[in-house]
PDB file of C-alpha atoms in Angstrom:
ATOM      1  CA  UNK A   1      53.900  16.769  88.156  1.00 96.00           C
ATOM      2  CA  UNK A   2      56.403  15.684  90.533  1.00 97.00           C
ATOM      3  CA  UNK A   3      57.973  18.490  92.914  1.00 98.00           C
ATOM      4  CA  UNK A   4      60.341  18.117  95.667  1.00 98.00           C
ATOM      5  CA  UNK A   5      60.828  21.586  97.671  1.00 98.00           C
ATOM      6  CA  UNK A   6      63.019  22.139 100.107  1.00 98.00           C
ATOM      7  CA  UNK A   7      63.254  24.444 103.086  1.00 98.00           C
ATOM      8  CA  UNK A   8      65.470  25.187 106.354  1.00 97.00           C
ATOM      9  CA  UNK A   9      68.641  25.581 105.157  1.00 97.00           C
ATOM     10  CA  UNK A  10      70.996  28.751 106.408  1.00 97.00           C
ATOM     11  CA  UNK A  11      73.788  30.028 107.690  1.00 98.00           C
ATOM     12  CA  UNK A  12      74.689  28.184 111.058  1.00 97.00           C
ATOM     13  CA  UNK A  13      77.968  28.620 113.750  1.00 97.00           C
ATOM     14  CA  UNK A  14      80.142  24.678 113.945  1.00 98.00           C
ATOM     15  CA  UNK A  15      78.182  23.226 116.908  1.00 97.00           C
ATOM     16  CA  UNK A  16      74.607  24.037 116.437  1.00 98.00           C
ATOM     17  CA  UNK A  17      71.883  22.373 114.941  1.00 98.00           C
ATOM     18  CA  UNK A  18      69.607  22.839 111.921  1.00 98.00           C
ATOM     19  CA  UNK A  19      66.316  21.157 110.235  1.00 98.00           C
ATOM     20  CA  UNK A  20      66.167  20.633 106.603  1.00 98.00           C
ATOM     21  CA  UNK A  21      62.480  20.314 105.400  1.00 98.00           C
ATOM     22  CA  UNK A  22      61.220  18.694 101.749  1.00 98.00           C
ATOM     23  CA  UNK A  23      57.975  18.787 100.655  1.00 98.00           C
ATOM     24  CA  UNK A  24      56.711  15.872  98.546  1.00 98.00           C
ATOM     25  CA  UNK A  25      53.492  16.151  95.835  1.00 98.00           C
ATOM     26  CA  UNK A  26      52.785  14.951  92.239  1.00 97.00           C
ATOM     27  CA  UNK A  27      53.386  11.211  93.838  1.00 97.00           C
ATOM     28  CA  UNK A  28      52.145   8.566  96.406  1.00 97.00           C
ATOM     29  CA  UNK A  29      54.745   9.588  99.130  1.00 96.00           C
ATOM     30  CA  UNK A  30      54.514   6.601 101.181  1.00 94.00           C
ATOM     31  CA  UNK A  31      55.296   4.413  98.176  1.00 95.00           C
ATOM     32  CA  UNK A  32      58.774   5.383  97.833  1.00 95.00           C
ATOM     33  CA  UNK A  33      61.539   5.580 100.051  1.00 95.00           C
ATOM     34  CA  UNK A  34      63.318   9.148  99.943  1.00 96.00           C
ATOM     35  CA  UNK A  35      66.763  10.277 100.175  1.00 97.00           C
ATOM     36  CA  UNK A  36      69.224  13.453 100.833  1.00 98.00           C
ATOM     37  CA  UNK A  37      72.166  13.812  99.224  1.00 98.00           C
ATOM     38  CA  UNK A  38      74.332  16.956  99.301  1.00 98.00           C
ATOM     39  CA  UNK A  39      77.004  18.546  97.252  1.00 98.00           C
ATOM     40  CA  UNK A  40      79.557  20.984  98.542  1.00 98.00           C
ATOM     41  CA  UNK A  41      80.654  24.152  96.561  1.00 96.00           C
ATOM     42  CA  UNK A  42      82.301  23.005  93.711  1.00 95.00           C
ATOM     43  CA  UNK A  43      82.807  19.486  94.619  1.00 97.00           C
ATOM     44  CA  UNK A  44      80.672  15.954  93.712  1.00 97.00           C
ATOM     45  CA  UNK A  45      77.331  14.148  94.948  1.00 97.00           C
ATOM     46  CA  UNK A  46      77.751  12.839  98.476  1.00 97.00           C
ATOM     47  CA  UNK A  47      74.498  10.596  99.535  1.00 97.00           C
ATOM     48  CA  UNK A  48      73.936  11.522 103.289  1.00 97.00           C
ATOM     49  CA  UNK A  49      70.874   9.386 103.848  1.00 96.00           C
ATOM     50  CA  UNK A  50      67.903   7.395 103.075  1.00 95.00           C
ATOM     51  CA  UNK A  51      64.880   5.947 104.461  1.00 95.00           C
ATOM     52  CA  UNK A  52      62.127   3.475 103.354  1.00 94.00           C
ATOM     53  CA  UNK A  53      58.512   4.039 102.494  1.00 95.00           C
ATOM     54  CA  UNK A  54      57.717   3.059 106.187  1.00 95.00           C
ATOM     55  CA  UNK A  55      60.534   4.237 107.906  1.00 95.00           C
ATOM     56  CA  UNK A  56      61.605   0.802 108.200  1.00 93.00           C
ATOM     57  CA  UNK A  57      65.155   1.049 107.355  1.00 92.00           C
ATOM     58  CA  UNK A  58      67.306   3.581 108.123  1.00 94.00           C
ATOM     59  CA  UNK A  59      71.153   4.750 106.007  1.00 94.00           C
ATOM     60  CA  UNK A  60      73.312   7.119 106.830  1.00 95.00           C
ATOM     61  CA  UNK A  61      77.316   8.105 105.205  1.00 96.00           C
ATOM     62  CA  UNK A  62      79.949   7.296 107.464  1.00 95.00           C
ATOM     63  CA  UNK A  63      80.218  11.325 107.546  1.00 96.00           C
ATOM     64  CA  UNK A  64      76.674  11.983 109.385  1.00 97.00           C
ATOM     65  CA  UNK A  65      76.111   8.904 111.082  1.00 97.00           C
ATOM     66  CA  UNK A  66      75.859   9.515 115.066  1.00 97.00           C
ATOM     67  CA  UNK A  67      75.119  13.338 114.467  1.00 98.00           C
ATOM     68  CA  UNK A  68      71.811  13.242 111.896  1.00 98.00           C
ATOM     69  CA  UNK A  69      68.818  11.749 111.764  1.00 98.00           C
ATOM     70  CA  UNK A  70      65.944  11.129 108.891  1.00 98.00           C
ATOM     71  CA  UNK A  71      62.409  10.899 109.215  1.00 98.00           C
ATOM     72  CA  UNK A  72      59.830  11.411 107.315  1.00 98.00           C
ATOM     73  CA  UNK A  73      55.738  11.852 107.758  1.00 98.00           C
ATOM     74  CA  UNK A  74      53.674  10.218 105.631  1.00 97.00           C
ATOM     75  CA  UNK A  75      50.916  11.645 106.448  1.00 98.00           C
ATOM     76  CA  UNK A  76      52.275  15.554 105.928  1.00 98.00           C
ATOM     77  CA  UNK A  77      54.226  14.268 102.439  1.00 98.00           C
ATOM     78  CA  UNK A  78      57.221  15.654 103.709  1.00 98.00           C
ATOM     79  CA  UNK A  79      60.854  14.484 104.629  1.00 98.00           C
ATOM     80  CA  UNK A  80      63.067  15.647 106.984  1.00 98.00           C
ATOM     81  CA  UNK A  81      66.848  15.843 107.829  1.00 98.00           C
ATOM     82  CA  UNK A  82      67.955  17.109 111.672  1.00 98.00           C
ATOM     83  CA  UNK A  83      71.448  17.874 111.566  1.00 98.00           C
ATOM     84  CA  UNK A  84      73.231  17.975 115.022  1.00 98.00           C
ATOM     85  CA  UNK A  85      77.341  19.428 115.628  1.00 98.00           C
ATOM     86  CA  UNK A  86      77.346  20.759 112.543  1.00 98.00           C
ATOM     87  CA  UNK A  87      80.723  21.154 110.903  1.00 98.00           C
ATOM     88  CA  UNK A  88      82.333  23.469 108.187  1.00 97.00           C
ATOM     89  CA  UNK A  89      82.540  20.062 106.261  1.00 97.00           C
ATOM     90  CA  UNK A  90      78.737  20.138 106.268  1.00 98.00           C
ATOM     91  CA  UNK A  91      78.157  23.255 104.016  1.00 98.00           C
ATOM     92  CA  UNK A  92      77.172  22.119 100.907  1.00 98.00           C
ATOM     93  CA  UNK A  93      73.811  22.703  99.147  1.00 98.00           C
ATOM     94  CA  UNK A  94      71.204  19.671 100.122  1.00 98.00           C
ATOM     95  CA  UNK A  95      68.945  17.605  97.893  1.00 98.00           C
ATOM     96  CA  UNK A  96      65.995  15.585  98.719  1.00 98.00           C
ATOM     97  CA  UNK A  97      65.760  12.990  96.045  1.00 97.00           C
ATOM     98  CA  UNK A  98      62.943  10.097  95.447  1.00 97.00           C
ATOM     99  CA  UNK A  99      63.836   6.672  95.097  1.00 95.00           C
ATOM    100  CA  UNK A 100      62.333   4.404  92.365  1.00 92.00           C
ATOM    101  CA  UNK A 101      61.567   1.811  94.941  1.00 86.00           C
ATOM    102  CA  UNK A 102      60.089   1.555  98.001  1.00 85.00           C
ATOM    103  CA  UNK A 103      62.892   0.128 100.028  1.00 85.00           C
ATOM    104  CA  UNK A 104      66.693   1.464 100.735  1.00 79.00           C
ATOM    105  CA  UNK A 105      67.920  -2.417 101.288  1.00 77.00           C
ATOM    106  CA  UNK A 106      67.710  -2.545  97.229  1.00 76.00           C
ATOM    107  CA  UNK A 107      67.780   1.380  96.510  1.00 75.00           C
ATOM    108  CA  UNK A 108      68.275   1.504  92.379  1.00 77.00           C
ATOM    109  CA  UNK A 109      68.174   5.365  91.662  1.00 94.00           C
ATOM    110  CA  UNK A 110      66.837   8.789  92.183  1.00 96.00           C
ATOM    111  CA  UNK A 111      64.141   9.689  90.091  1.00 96.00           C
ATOM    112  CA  UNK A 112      63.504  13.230  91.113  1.00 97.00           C
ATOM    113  CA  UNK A 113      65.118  15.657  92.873  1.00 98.00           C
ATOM    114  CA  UNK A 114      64.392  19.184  94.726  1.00 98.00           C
ATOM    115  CA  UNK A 115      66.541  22.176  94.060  1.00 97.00           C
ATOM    116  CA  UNK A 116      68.615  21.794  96.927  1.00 98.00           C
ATOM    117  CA  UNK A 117      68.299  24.022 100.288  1.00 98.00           C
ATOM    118  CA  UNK A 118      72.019  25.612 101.086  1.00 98.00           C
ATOM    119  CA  UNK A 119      73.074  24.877 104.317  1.00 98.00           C
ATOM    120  CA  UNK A 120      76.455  26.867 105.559  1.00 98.00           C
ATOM    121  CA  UNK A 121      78.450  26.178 108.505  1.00 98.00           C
ATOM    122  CA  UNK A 122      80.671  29.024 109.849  1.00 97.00           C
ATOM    123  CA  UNK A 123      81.172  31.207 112.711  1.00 95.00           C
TER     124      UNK A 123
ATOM    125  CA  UNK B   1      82.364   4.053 102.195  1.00 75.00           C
ATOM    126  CA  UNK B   2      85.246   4.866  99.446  1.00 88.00           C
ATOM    127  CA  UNK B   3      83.847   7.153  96.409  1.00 92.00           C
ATOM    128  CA  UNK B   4      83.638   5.038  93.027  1.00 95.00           C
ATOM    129  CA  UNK B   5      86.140   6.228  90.821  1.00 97.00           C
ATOM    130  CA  UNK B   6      85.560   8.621  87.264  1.00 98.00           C
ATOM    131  CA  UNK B   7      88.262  10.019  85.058  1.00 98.00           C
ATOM    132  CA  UNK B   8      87.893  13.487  86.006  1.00 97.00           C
ATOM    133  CA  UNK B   9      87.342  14.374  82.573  1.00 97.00           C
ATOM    134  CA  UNK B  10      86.472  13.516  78.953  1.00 98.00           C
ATOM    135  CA  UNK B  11      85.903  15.161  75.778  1.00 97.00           C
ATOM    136  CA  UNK B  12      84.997  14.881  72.308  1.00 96.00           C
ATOM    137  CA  UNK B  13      83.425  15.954  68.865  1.00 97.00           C
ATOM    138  CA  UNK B  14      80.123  16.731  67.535  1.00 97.00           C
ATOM    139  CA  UNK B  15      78.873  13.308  66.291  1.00 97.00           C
ATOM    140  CA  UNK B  16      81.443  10.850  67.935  1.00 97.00           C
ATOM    141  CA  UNK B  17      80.915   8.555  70.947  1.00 97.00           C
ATOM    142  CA  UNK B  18      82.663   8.577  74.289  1.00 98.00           C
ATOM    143  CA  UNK B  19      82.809   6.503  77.345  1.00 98.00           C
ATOM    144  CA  UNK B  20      82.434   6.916  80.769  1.00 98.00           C
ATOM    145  CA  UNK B  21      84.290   4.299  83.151  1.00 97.00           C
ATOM    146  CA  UNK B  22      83.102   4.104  87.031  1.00 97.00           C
ATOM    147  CA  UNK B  23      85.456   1.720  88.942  1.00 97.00           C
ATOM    148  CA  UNK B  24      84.204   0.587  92.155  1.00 96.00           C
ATOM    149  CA  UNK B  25      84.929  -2.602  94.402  1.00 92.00           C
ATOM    150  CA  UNK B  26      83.106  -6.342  94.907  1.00 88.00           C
ATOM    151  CA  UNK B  27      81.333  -4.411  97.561  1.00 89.00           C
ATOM    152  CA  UNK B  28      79.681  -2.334  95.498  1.00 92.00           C
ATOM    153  CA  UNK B  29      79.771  -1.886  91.698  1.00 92.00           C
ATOM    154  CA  UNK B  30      80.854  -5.636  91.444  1.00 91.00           C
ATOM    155  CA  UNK B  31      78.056  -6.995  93.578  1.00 90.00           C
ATOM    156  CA  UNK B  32      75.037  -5.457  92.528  1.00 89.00           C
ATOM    157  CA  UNK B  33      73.503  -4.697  89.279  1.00 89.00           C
ATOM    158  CA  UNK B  34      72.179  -1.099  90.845  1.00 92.00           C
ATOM    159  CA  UNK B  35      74.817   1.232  89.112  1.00 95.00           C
ATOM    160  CA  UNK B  36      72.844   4.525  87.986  1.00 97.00           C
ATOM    161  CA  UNK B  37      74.424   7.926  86.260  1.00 98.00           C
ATOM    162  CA  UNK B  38      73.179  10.922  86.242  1.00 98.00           C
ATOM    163  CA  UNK B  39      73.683  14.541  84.319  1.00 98.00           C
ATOM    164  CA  UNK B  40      73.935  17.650  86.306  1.00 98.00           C
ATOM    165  CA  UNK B  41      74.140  20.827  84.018  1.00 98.00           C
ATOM    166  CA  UNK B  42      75.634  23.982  85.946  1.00 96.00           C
ATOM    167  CA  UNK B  43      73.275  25.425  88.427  1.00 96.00           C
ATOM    168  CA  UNK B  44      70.852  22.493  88.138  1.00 97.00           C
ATOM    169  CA  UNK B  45      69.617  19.516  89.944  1.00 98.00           C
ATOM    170  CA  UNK B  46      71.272  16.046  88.820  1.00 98.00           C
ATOM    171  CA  UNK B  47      69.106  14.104  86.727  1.00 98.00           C
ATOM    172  CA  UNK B  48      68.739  10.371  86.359  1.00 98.00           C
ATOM    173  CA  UNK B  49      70.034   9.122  82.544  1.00 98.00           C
ATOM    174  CA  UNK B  50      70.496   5.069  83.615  1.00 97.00           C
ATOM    175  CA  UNK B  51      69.736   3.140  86.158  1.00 95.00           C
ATOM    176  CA  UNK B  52      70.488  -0.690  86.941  1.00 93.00           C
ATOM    177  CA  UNK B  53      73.298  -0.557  84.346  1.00 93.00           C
ATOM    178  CA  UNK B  54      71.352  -0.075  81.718  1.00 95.00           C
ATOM    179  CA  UNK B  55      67.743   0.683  81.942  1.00 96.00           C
ATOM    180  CA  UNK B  56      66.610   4.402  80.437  1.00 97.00           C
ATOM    181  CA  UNK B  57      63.748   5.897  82.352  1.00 95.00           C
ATOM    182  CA  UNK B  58      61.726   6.963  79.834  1.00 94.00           C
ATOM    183  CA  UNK B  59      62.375  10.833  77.715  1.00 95.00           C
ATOM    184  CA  UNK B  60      65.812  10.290  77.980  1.00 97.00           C
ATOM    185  CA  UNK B  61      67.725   9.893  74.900  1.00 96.00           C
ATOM    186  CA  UNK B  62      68.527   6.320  73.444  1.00 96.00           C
ATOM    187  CA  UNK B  63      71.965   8.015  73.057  1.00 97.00           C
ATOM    188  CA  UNK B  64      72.493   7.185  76.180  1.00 98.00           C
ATOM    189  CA  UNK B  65      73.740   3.609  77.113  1.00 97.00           C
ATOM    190  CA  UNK B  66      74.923   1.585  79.910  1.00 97.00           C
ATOM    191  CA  UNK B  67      76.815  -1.193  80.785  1.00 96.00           C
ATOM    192  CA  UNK B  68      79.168  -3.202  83.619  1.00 95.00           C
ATOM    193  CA  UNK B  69      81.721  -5.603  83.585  1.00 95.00           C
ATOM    194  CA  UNK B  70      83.178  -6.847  86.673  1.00 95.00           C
ATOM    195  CA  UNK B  71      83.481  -4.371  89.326  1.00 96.00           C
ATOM    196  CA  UNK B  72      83.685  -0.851  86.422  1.00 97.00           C
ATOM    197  CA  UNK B  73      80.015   0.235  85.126  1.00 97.00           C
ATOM    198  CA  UNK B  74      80.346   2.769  81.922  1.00 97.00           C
ATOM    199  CA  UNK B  75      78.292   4.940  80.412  1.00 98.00           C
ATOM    200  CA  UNK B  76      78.525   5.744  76.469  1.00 98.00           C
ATOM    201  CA  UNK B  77      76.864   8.572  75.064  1.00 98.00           C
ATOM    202  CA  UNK B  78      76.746   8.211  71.091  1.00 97.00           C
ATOM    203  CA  UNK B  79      76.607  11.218  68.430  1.00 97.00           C
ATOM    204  CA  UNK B  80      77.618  13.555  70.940  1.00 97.00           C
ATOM    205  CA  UNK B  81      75.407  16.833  70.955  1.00 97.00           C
ATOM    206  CA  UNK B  82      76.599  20.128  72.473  1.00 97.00           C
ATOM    207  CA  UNK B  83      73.596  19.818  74.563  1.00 97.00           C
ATOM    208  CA  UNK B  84      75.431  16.654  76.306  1.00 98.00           C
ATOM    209  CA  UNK B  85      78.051  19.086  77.598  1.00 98.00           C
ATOM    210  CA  UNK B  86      77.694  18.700  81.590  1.00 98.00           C
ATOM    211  CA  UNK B  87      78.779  16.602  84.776  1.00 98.00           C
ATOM    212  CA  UNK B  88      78.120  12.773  84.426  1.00 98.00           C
ATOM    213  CA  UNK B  89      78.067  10.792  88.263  1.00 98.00           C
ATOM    214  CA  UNK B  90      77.842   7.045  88.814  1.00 97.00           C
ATOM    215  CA  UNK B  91      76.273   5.603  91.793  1.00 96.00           C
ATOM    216  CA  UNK B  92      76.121   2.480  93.445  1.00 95.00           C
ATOM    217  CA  UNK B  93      74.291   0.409  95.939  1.00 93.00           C
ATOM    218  CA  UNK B  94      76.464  -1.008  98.543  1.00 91.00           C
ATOM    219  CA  UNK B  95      74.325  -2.707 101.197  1.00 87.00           C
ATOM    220  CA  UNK B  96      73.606  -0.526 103.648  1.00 83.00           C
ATOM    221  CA  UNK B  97      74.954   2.523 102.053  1.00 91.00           C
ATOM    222  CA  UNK B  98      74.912   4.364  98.512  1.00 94.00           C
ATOM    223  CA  UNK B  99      77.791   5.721  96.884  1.00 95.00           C
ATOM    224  CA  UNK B 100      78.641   7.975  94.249  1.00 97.00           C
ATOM    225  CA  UNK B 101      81.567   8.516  91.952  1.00 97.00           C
ATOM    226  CA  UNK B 102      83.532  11.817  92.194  1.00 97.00           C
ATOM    227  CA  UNK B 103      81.912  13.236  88.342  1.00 97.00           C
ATOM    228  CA  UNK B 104      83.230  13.841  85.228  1.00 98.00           C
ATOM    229  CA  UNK B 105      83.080  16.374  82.977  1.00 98.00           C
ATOM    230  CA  UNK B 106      82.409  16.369  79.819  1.00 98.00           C
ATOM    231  CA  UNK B 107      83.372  18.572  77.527  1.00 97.00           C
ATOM    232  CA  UNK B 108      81.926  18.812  73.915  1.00 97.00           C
ATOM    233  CA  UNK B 109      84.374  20.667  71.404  1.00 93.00           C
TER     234      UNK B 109
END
């Protein structure tokens, strides 16, 4: 069975940083490339980033680009999402989600998804 | 990176069909055959009901249907069950980038 956990989210002041965690098993990890997307209270999916089975390539939203970073370890199944200068805007609850291919260049759809870790920004 | 565009809502009967439209741009929805949709009941993760227009990953519900013309991808459910009741996103490749549509919701009377 596929699971996706997350882990790390919290309540953080604008400014500081935070590392969101996902833990992969049921699957060969390093034969997918992985994604987070997030969804603020209320509001619509927002894809915040992706990489490829190898960490080859590399996405990020306009939103997040300069201030996070995604990495994963193959080795440890596990993703990983370090956000920097947070920002209210940030708060939202965050997914990891699997891709259905190994690559982001052609990424076709998210075939799994974690629960979400909530991540709040305020002071 | 400009959201694809839902109808904010739609709604209908026990037993009839409705349609989902997801405009995007010839950056996106018009240049690659990568539209998925998803269902997200309240309180619950999304889940994946069509990807690449119109593929069904398997368990899901031949109900469910896809399509695209141009640069607007759709989604049709057919003989509407109460069950169907939920949030319904599009999402599209776009290069470098993936984008989703802002949801609808659909509402089953």
């Amino acid at each position: 069975e596929v699971q996706l956990v997350e882990s790390g989210g919290g309540l953080v002041q604008p400014g500081r940083s935070l590392r969101l965690s996902c833990a992969a098993s049921g699957f060969t990890f390093d034969d997918y490339a992985m994604h987070w997307v997030r969804q603020a209270p209320g509001k619509g999916l927002e894809w915040v980033s992706g990489i490829s089975w190898n960490s080859g390539s590399i996405g990020y939203a306009d939103s997040v680009k300069g201030r996070f970073t995604i990495s994963r370890d193959n080795a440890k199944n596990s993703l990983y999402l370090q956000m920097n200068s947070l920002r209210a805007e940030d708060t939202a609850l965050y997914y990891c989600a699997k891709d259905i291919v190994p690559d982001i260049v052609a990424t076709t759809a998210f075939d799994y998804w974690g629960q979400g870790t909530l991540v709040t920004v305020s002071s | 990176q400009s959201a694809l565009t839902q109808p904010a809502s739609v709604s209908g009967s026990p037993g009839q069909s409705i349609t989902i439209s997801c405009t995007g741009t010839s950056s996106d929805v018009g240049s690659y055959n990568l539209v998925s949709w998803y269902q997200q009941h309240p309180g619950k993760a999304p889940k994946l009901m069509i990807y690449e227009g119109s593929k069904r990953p398997s368990g899901v519900s031949n109900r469910f249907s896809g399509s695209k013309s141009g640069n607007t991808a759709s989604l049709t459910i057919s003989g509407l069950q109460a069950e169907d009741e939920a949030d319904y996103y599009c999402c599209s490749y776009a290069g470098s980038y993936v984008v989703f549509g802002g949801g609808t919701k659909l509402t089953v009377l």
